[in-house]
Each structure stands twice: as C-alpha cells, then as structure tokens.
Coordinates of C-alpha atoms and ligand atoms in Angstrom, one line a residue:
X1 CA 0.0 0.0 0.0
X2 CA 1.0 3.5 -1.0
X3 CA 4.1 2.1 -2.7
X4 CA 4.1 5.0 -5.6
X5 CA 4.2 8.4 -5.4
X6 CA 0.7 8.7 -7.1
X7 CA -1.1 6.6 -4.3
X8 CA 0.5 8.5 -1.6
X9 CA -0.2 11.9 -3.0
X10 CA -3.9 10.5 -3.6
X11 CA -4.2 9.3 0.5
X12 CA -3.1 12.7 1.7
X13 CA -4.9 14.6 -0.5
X14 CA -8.3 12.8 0.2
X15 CA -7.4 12.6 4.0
X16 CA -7.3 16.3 4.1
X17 CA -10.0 17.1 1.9
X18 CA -12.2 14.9 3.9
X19 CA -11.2 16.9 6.9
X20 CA -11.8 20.4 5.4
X21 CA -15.0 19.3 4.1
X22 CA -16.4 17.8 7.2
X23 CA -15.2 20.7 9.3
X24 CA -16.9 23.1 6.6
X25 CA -19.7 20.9 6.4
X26 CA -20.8 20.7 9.9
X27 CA -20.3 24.0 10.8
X28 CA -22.3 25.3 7.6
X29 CA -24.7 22.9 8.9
X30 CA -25.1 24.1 12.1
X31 CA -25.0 27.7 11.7
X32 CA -27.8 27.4 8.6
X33 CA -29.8 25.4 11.4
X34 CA -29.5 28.0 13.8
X35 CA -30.1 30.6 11.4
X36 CA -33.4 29.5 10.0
X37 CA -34.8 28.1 13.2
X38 CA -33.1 30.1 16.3
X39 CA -35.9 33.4 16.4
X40 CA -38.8 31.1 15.6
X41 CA -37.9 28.5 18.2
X42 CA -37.9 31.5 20.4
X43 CA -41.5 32.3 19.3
X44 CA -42.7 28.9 19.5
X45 CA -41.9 28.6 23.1
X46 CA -42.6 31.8 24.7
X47 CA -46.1 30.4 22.9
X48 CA -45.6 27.1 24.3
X49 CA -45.9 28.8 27.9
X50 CA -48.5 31.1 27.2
X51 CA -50.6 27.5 25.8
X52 CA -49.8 26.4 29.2
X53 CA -51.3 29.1 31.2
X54 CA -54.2 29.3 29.1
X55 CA -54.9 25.7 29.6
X56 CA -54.0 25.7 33.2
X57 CA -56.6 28.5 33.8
X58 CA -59.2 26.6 31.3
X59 CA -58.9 23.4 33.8
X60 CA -59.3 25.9 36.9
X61 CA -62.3 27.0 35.3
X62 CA -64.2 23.6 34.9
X63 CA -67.2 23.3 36.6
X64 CA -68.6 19.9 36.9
X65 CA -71.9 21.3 37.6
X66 CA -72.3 23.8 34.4
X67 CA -71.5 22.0 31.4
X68 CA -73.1 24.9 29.5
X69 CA -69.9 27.2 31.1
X70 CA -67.6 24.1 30.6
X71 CA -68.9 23.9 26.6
X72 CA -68.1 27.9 26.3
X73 CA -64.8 27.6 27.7
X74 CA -63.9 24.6 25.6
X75 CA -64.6 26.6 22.5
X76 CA -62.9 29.5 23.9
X77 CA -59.9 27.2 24.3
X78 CA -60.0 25.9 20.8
X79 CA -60.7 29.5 19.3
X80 CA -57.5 30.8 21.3
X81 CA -55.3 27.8 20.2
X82 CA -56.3 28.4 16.4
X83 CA -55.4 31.9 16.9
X84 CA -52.1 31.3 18.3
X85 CA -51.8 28.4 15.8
X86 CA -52.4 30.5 12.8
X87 CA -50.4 33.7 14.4
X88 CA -47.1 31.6 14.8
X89 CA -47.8 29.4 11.7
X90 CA -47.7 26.5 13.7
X91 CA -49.4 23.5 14.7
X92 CA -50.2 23.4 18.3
X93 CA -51.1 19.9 20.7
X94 CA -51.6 19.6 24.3
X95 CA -50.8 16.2 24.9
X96 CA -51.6 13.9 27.8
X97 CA -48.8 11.5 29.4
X98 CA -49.7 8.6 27.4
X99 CA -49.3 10.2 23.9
X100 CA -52.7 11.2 23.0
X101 CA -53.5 14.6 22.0
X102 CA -55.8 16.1 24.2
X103 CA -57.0 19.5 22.3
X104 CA -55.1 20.9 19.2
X105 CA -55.2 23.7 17.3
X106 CA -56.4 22.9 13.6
X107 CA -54.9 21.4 11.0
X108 CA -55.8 17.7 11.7
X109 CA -58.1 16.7 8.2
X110 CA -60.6 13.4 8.6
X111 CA -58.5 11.4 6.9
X112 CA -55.6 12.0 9.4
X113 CA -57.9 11.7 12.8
X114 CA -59.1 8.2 10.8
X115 CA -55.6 7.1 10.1
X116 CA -53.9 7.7 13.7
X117 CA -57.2 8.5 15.9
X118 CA -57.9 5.8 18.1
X119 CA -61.4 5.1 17.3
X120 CA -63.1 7.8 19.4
X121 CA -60.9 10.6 17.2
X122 CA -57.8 11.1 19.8
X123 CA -54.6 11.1 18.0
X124 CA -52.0 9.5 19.2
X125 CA -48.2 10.9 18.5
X126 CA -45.3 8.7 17.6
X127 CA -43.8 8.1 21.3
X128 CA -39.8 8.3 20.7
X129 CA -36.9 9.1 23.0
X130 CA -37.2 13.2 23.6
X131 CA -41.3 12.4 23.8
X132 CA -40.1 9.5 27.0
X133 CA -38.1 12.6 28.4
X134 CA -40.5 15.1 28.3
X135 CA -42.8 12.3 30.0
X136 CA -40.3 12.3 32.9
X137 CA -39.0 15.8 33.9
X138 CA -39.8 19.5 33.2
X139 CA -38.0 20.4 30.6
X140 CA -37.9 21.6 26.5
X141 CA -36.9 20.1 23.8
X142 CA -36.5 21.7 19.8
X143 CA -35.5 19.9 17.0
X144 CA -35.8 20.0 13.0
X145 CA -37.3 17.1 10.9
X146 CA -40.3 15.2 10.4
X147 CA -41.5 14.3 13.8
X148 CA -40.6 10.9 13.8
X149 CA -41.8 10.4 10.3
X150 CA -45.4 11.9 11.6
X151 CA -45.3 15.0 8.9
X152 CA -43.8 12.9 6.2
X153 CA -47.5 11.3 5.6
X154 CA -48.7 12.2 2.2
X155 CA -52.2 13.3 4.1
X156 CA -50.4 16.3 5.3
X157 CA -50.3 19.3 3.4
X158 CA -47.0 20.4 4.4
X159 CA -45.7 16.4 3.7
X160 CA -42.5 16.4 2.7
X161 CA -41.4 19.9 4.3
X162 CA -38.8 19.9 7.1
X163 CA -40.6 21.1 10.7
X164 CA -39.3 22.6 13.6
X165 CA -40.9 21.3 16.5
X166 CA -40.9 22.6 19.9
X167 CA -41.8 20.5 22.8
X168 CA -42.5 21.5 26.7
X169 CA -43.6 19.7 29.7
X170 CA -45.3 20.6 32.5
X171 CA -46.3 19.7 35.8
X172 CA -50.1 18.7 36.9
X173 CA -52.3 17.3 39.0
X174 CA -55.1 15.1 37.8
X175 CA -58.6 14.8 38.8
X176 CA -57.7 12.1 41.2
X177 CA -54.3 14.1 42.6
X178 CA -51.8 12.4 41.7
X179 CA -48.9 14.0 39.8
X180 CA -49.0 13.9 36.0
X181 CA -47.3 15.4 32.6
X182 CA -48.7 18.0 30.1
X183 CA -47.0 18.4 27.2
X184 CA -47.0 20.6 24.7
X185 CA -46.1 20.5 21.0
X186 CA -45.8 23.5 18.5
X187 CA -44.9 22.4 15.1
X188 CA -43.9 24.7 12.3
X189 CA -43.2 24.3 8.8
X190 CA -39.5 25.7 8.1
X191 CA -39.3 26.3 4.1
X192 CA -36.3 28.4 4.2
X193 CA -34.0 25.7 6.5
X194 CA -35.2 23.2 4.0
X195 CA -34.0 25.5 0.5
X196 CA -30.5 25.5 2.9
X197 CA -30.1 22.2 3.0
X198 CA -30.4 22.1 -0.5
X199 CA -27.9 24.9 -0.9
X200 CA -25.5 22.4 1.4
X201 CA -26.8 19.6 -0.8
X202 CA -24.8 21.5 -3.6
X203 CA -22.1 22.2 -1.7
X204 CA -21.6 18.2 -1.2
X205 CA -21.8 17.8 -4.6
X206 CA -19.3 20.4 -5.4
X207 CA -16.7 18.6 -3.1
X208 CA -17.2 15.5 -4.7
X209 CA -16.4 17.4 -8.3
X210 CA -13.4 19.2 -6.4
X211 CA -12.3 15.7 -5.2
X212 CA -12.9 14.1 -9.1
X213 CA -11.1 17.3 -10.5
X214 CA -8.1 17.1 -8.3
X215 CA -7.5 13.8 -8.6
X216 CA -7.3 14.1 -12.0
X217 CA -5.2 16.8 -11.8
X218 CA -3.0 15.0 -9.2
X219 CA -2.7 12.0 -11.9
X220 CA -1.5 13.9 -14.0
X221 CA 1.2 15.8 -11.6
X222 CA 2.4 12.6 -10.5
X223 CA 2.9 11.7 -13.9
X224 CA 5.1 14.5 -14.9
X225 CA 6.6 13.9 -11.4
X226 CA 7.5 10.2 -11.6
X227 CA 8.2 9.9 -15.3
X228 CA 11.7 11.7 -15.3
X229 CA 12.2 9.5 -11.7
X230 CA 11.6 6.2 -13.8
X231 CA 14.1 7.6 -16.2
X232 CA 16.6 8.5 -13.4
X233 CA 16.1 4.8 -12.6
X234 CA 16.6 3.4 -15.6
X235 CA 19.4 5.0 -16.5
X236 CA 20.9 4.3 -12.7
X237 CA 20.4 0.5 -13.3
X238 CA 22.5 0.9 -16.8
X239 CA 24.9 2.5 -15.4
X240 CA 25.0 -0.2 -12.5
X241 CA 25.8 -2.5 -15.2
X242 CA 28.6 -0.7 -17.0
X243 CA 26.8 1.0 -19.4
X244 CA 28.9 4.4 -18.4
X245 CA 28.0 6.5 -21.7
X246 CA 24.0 6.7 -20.2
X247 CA 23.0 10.5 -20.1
X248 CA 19.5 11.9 -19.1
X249 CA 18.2 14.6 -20.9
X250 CA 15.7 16.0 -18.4
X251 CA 15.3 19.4 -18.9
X252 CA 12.6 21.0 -16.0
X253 CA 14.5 23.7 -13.8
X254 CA 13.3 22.1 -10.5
X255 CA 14.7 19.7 -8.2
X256 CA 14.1 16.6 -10.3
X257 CA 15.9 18.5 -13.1
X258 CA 18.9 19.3 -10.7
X259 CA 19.3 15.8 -9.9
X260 CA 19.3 15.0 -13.6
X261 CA 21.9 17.3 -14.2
X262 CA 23.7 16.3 -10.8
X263 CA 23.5 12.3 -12.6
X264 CA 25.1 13.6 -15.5
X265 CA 28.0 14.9 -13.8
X266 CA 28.1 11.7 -12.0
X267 CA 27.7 9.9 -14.8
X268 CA 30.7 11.7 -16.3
X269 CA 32.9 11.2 -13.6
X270 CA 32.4 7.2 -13.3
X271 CA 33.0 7.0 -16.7
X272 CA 36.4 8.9 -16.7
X273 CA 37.1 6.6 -13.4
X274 CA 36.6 3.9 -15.6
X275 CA 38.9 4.8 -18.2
X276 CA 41.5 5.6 -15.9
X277 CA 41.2 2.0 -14.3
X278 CA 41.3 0.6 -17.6
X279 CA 44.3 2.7 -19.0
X280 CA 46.0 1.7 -15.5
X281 CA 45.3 -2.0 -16.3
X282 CA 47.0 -1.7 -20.0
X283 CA 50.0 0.6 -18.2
X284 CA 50.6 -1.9 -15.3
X285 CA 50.4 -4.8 -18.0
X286 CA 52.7 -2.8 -20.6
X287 CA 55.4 -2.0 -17.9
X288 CA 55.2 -5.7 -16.4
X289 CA 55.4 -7.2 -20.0
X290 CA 58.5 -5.5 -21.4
X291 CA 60.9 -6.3 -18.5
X292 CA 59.7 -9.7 -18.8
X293 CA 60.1 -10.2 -22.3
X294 CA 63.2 -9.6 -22.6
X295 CA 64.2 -11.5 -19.2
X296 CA 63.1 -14.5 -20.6
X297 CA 64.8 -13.5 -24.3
X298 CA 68.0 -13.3 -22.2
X299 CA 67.1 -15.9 -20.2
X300 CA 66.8 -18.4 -23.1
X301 CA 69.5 -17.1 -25.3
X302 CA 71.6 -18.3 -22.4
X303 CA 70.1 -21.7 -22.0
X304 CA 70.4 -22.3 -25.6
X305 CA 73.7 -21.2 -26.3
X306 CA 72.8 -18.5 -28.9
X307 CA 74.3 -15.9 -26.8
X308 CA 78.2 -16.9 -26.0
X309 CA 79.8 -17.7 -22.8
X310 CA 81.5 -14.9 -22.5
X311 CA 79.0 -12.5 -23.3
X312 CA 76.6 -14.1 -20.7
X313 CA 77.6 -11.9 -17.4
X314 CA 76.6 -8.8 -20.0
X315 CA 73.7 -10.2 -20.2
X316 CA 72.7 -11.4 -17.1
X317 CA 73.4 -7.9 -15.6
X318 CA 70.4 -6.8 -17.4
X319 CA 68.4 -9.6 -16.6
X320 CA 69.3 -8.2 -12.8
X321 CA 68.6 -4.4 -13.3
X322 CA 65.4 -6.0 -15.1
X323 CA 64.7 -7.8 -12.2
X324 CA 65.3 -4.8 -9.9
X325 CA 63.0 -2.5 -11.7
X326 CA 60.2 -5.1 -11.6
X327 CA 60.5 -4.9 -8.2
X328 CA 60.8 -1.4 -7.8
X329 CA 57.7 -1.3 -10.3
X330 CA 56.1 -3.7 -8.0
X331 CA 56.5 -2.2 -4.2
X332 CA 55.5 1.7 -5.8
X333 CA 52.3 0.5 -7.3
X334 CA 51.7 -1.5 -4.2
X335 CA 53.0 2.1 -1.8
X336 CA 50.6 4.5 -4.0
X337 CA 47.8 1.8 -3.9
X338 CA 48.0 1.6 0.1
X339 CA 48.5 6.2 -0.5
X340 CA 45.1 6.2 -2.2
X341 CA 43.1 3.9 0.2
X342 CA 44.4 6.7 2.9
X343 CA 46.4 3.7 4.9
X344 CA 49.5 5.5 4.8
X345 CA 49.9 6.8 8.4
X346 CA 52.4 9.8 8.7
X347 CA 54.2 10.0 12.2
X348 CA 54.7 14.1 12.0
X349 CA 57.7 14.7 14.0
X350 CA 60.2 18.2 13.8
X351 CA 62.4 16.7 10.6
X352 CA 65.5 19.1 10.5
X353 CA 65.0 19.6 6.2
X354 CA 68.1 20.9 5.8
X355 CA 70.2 18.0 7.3
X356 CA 67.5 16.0 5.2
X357 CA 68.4 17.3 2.3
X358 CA 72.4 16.9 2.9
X359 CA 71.7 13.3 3.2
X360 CA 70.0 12.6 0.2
X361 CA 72.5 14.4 -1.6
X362 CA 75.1 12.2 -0.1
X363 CA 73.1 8.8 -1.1
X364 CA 73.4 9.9 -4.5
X365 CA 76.9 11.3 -4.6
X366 CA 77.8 8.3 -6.4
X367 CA 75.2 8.9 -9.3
X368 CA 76.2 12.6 -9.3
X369 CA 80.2 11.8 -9.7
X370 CA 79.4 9.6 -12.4
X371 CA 77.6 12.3 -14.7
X372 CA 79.9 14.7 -13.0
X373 CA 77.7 16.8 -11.8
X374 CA 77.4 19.5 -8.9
X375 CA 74.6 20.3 -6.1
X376 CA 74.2 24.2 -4.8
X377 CA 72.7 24.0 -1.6
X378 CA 71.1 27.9 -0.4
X379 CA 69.8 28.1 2.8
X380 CA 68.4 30.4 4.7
X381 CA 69.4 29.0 8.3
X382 CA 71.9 26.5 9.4
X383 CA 68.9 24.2 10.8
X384 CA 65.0 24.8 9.8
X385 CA 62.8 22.6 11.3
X386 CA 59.5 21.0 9.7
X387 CA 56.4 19.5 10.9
X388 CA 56.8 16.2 8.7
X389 CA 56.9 12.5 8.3
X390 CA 61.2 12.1 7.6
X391 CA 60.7 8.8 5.9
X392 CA 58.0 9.9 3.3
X393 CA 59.8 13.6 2.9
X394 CA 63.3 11.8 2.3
X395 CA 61.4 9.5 -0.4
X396 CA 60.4 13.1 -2.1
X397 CA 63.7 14.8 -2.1
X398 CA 65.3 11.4 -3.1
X399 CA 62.8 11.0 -5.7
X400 CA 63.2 14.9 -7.1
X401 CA 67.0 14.6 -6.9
X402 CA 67.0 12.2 -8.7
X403 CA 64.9 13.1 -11.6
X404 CA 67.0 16.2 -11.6
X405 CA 70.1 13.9 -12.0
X406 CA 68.5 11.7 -14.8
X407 CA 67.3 14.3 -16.7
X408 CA 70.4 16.9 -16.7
X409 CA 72.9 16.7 -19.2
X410 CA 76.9 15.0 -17.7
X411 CA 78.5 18.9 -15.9
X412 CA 75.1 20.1 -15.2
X413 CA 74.0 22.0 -12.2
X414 CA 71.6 21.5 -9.2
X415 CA 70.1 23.4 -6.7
X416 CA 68.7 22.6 -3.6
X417 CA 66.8 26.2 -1.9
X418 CA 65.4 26.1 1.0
X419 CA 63.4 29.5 1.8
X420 CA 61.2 30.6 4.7
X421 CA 57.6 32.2 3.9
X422 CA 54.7 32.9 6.1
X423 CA 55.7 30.3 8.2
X424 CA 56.2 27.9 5.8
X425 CA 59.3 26.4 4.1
X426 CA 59.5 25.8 0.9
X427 CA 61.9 23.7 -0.8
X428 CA 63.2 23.9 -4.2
X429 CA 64.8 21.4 -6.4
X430 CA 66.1 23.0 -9.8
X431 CA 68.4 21.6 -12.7
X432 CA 69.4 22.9 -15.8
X433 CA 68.6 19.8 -17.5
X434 CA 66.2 19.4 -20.6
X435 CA 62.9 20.4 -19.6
X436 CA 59.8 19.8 -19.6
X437 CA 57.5 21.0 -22.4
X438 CA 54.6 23.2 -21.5
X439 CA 52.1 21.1 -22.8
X440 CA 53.4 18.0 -20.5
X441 CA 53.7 19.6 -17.2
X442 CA 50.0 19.0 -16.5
X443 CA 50.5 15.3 -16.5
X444 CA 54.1 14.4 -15.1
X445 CA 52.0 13.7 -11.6
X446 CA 50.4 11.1 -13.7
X447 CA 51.3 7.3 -12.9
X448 CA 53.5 5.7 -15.7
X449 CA 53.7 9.0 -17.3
X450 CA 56.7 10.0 -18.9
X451 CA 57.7 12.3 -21.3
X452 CA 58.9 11.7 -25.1
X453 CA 62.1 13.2 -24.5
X454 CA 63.1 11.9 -21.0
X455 CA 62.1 8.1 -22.6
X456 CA 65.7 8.3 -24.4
X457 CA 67.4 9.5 -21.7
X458 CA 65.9 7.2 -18.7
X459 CA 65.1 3.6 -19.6
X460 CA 64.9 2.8 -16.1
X461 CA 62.3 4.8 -14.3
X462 CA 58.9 3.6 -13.9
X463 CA 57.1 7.1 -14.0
X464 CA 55.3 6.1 -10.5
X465 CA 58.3 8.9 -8.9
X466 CA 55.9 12.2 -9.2
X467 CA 52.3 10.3 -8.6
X468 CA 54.0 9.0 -5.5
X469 CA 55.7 12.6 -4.4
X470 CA 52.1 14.2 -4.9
X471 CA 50.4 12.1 -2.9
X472 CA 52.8 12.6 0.3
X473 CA 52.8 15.7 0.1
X474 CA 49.0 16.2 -0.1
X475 CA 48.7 14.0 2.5
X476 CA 51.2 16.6 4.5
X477 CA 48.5 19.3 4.0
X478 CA 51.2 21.0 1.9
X479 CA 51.7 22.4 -2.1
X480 CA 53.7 21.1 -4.5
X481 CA 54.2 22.6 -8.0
X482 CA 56.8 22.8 -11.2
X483 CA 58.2 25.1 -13.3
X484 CA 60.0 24.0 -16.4
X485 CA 61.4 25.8 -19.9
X486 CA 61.9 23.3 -22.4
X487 CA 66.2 23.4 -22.9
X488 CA 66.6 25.4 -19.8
X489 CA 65.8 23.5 -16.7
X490 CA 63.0 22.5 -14.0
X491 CA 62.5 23.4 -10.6
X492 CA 59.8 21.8 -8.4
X493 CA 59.0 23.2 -5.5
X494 CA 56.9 21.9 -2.4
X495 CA 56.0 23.2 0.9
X496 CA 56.4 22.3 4.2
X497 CA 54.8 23.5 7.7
X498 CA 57.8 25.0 10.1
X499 CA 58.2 23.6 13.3
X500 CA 58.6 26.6 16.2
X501 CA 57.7 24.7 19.2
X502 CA 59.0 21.3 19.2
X503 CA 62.7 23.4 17.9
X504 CA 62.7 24.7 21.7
X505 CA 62.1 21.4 22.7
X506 CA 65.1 19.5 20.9
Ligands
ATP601 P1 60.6 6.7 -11.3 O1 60.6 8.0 -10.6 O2 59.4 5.9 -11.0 O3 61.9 6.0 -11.3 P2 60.4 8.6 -13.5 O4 61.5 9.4 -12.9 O5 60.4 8.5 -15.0 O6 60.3 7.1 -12.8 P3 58.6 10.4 -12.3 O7 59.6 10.7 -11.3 O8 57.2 10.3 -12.0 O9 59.0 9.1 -13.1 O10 58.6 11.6 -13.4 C1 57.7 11.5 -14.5 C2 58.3 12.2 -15.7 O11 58.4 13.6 -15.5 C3 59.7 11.7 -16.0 O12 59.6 10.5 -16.8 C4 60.1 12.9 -16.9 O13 59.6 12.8 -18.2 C5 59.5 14.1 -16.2 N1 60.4 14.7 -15.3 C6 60.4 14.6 -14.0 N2 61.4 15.3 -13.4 C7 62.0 16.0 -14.4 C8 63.1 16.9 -14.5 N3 63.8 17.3 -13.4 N4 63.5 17.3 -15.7 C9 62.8 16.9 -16.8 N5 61.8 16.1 -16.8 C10 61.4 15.6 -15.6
MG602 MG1 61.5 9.8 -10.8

C-alpha cells in the first residue's frame, strides 16, 4: 500500500479534503440550522408557555356542575389555540402522558384523525426518545425534521417539508391528585431551513467534483513527477551494469531537473574513473610485459647457447637491473595503492630539512660523480625545522633529486633552496637539465607518465616517482608545483609546515 508516489499523494490529499469538508460541512450545517430556526424556536416557546397558562386557567375554570360554562370555555380554548396556531404558523397539541392529544389547534383533516385517531378521534403521536423525556421531567426540547416520520404522511399538506418542533412539559395534578405530565407540542413548517439544505446539498456535490477534479489533476502531476524518476532509474540500473555513456536529458528547472543534471555529472565522472582503471590495467600490464620479455629472451638465449659464454655476465646484468625494476615497479604501485586507500599513516615529528636534504644528496653522490655533476645548496638558516613524516619527505627529495640527476645533461648544475615564507618552508629542487615542455607539465603527476624526451634518456624509471611525491605531500597538507622551460631547466618546488615549538624542545 502506497508504494508509488501517485497513491500516496492521492491518500493525503483525500485525508485532508475529507477533513476540510467535514469541518466546513458541519459547521455550515449548524450555523444554517440556527439561522433558520433560532428566532422562531424563540416564538414557538414563549407560545408554548403562554398555551400552558391558558390551559392551566381553562382546567381551573371547569365546573362539573355547568356544562353549559364548561362547553363555552372549551370553544374559547379551541378559538384561542387556532389563533395562536395561525399567528405563529404553527401547529399546536396539548398532549396527555400517554401520547394522545388532548386539544389541538387545527390542522388535523378526517383522513388523518381516521388514520392515527384511536377510534373515538384522539390522536396519538409517535412516542420516541425526547417524547419519554419530556414524559419524565420539566423540561424543553426543539429539534428539526419530520417528527418521527409523523409529517412525512402524504395526508399532510405540508408532507415532505422539514418542521421545527418545539416541545415543553409541565407539571399537573389530575382529577384524582396524583402527579401527571402535560405536554405541549408546537410544530412549524420551516421552508427556508429546507431551500439551505439544498444549498448544502450542492455544496456536497461540489466537493465531490473538487475531489474528481483534483484527482485528475493529481494523476497527471504525479505523472510528470514520476516519469523523469523512472528515467533516473533506468538509466541508474544501466549505469550499475557498466553501461557508463548513459545520459539523461531532463530538462525541467526544479529539483528533479537538478538531480538529472547532478547524474550527468556523476555519470561523467564514473566513466572517466573507468577509463582511468582501464588505461591503468593496460600501463601496469605494458610496464610488467617489457621487462619480462626480454628477461626470458636473455634468459633463453643463455640456456640455448645462442648468446656466448663470454658474453653471458653482459647479459645477465640486465636480466638483474630488469629484475630490480620489476620490483621497484612492483613495491611503488603496491606504496601508491595503500596512499590512495588513505592507509598511509604519517608520524609528523620536527624533521631538520636541511640535514634531510644533505643526506639525500650524499646517497646519491655516487650517481652525481658519475655524470659529474654538482649540487648548490642555499639556505636560509643553518637548521629549519618541519612538521613532517622524515621517511615519506626523504622518499620526495630522493625521488626529485633524482629526476633532476636523470634528466640533466653530464656537468650540469643543481640546486637545492630552502626559503622561509609565512611560516612555511618551501623547498626547491632545480636543474638545468632538458625540460619539460609546457604542454606536458600537467600530466608528469600522472602514474607511468613520462615524457617523449626523457624516454631516451631514462630507460629505467617507472614514471610512478611524481604520482607518488604528490600524494605525500597532499597528505602533509602541503603544495607542490613545477616550473619548467623546455632546454633550460626544472624546478619543483613543495611546501612544508615549520616547526617553532618542538625546535625549543630539541
Ligand atoms: P621513477 O621516478 O618511478 O623512477 P620517473 O622518474 O620516470 O620514474 P617520475 O619521477 O614520476 O617518473 O617523473 C615523471 C616524468 O616527468 C619523467 O619521466 C620525466 O619525463 C618528467 N620529469 C620529472 N622530473 C624531471 C626533471 N627534473 N626534468 C625533466 N623532466 C622531468
Ligand atoms: Mg622519478
């Protein structure tokens, strides 16, 4: 139940036209009732009372002895009750305990005293619940209706009319002295109430055609609502499967049209994710591949004597920088994989950088003899210290010096600066090697990237160096950026949060 948007809509909609209208409906209701029958109820039983008093002082005035008396003062009654009768438009009854009516005013035909009369032409009146309570205690009653169904009889000429009926008992005394009830009934024909009710009758049927027309129009909304959902959906469930290229062309400027545009971008960026993954698959393979191709050329060559004797150390020394590589290949893929998942824990400690730096340069004093080459070292102070992890900011300097080593020239120059700046340090690395061309410098942080002109110069390298560097120092909180002239030279430069307290402290 209520599993769609539609049925929900429909359930609170109908909920709280129901309320309205039955809020609306009573109180029009009751406010037409007391409208149309609030002044003549009034009437009816200040007239009810003055009935009383006129019958009360008509019994008084019985005299056993002078039925000629008793005769004139019955009609004098019966003239006084039509008059009343006929001046309020009502019916009046004066009716015993037991239900019979005792005198009336007129209004009663032949054909009614035959129908309800009980054979010596007393009426009796329909005894329901309000007639039992006037039976029992002083006290008034009013309501609006038919009497118990008594005016609905086609015999009357009001039948079919809605009365208001005013009922009041009284205390008396009978002939014997014991206690009894007079009541007494004023009926009254109320048109007006009943051309109200018809007014209300159209104001039900208008709610119903406001409930019709809104539902239709809700059908509709929901429609428009649900049917760019479905094709969020769908196109969700494609892309679930693989199916990257899905787009959704939604165009409404609301919400549902912002999370259309929101799934494109979504969309987009899962499928570049997915390229990248599959252009890392063919890189890892490539770079795996090569090494071990010609490994197990070498390899063979040896085994079946194509390659010489003594020519075999040659080549067995490559089959062992090979081997290294793959390795080194190997544990930096398996280093940046752990970077990326964010399980590299840093232990930030105060790193003196510049004693860093000298002992970096002195690991690879033996690479920079070789291609004779010299290292500048310009610092600012003797000792700066930095907030940073030493292992993982030794790997970048190594990894930076050496670049600068591969790619600069034998009798090149490099320079290692180390400059303080709003509380920062930033280190530089610069060569005057061959460059990097502005069109490439975007995507040396890439893995396996390398560029055409370093390929010749560096067979070695696995172009994981710079992805790796990036990533330590991002984790660090810090910046790291290059500049680079094709022919001229590159500096990279990264920065590094300066340690004041924990200097005191060493
Ligand atoms: P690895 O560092 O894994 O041994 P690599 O040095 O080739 O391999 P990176 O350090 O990531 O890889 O560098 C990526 C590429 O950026 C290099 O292959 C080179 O083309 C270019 N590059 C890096 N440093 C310099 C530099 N100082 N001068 C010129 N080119 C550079
Ligand atoms: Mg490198």
């Amino acid at each position: 139940m209520f599993k769609t948007i539609f049925s929900k809509m429909i359930a609170i909609f109908i909920a709280l036209f129901i309320i309205a209208f039955t809020i609306t409906g009573f109180m029009l209701s009751y406010f037409l009732d007391s409208y149309f029958t609030d002044e003549k109820g009034d009437l009816l039983e200040v007239t009810s009372t003055a009935v009383n008093q006129l019958f009360e002082s008509y019994l008084e005035s019985l005299d056993q002895s002078n039925s000629l008396n008793n005769a004139r003062l019955e009609e004098s009654l019966n003239y006084l009750l039509n008059v009343l009768g006929r001046n309020t438009n009502s019916y009046i009854w004066i009716v015993s305990k037991n239900g019979y009516i005792y005198r009336y005013s007129d209004g009663f035909s032949q054909s009614i005293i035959n129908k309800y009369g009980n054979g010596e032409g007393v009426i009796k009146i329909p005894e329901d619940k309000s007639f039992t309570r006037l039976t029992q205690e002083v006290t008034k009653i009013r309501e609006v209706g038919d009497f118990s169904g008594f005016f609905k009889d086609p015999l009357y000429a009001n039948a079919g009319d809605l009365w208001l009926t005013v009922g009041q008992s009284f205390k008396y005394t009978d002939t014997d002295g014991n206690d009894t009830m007079v009541i007494i009934y004023l009926h009254t024909p109320v048109k007006d109430l009943k051309n109200a009710r018809e007014v209300f009758k159209y104001f039900l049927s208008s709610a119903g055609a406001a409930i019709i027309f809104s539902l239709i129009m809700i059908y509709i909304f929901s429609l428009r609502l649900t049917r760019p959902l479905k094709q969020i959906k769908n196109a969700a469930a494609r892309i679930a499967n693989g199916e990257f290229e899905k787009r959704l062309d939604i165009k409404s400027r609301d919400e549902i049209g912002e999370l259309a545009k929101t799934f494109n971008q979504m969309a987009v960026s899962l499928q570049n994710l997915e390229e990248m993954r599959r252009g890392f698959i063919a890189n890892v393979s490539h770079e795996l591949r090569t090494p071990m191709t010609s490994i197990r050329g070498f390899v063979e060559g040896i085994l079946d004597g194509t390659i010489p004797p003594e020519r075999q150390s040659h080549y067995l020394t490559i089959v062992r920088d090979e081997t290294d590589r793959l390795n080194r290949l190997v544990n930096n893929l398996l280093d940046l994989a752990k970077m990326e998942a964010g399980e590299m824990k840093l232990s930030i400690v105060p790193v003196n950088i510049n004693e860093l730096v000298r002992k970096c340069v002195i690991n690879l004093e033996t690479l920079l003899l070789e291609k004779n080459q010299t290292v500048d070292a310009d610092f600012e102070e003797e000792d700066l210290f930095v907030k940073a992890d030493m292992d993982a900011i030794e790997r970048v300097l190594y990894n930076l010096l050496h670049n600068a080593i591969k790619f600069t020239p034998a009798g090149g120059n490099i320079k290692v600066m180390i400059r303080l700046q709003k509380g920062k340090a930033e280190v530089t690395v610069k060569d005057n090697g061959i460059g990097i061309d502005e069109n490439e410098l975007d995507m040396i942080w890439d893995r396996f990237y390398k560029t055409d002109k370093s390929r010749s110069k560096d067979k070695t390298g696995t172009g994981l160096g710079l992805a790796i560097v990036k990533n330590i120092i991002n984790e660090h909180g810090q910046r790291i950026w290059v500049e680079s002239k094709q022919g001229e030279g590159t500096s990279f430069t990264f920065t590094l949060e300066r340690a004041y307290e924990e200097v005191k402290n060493q």
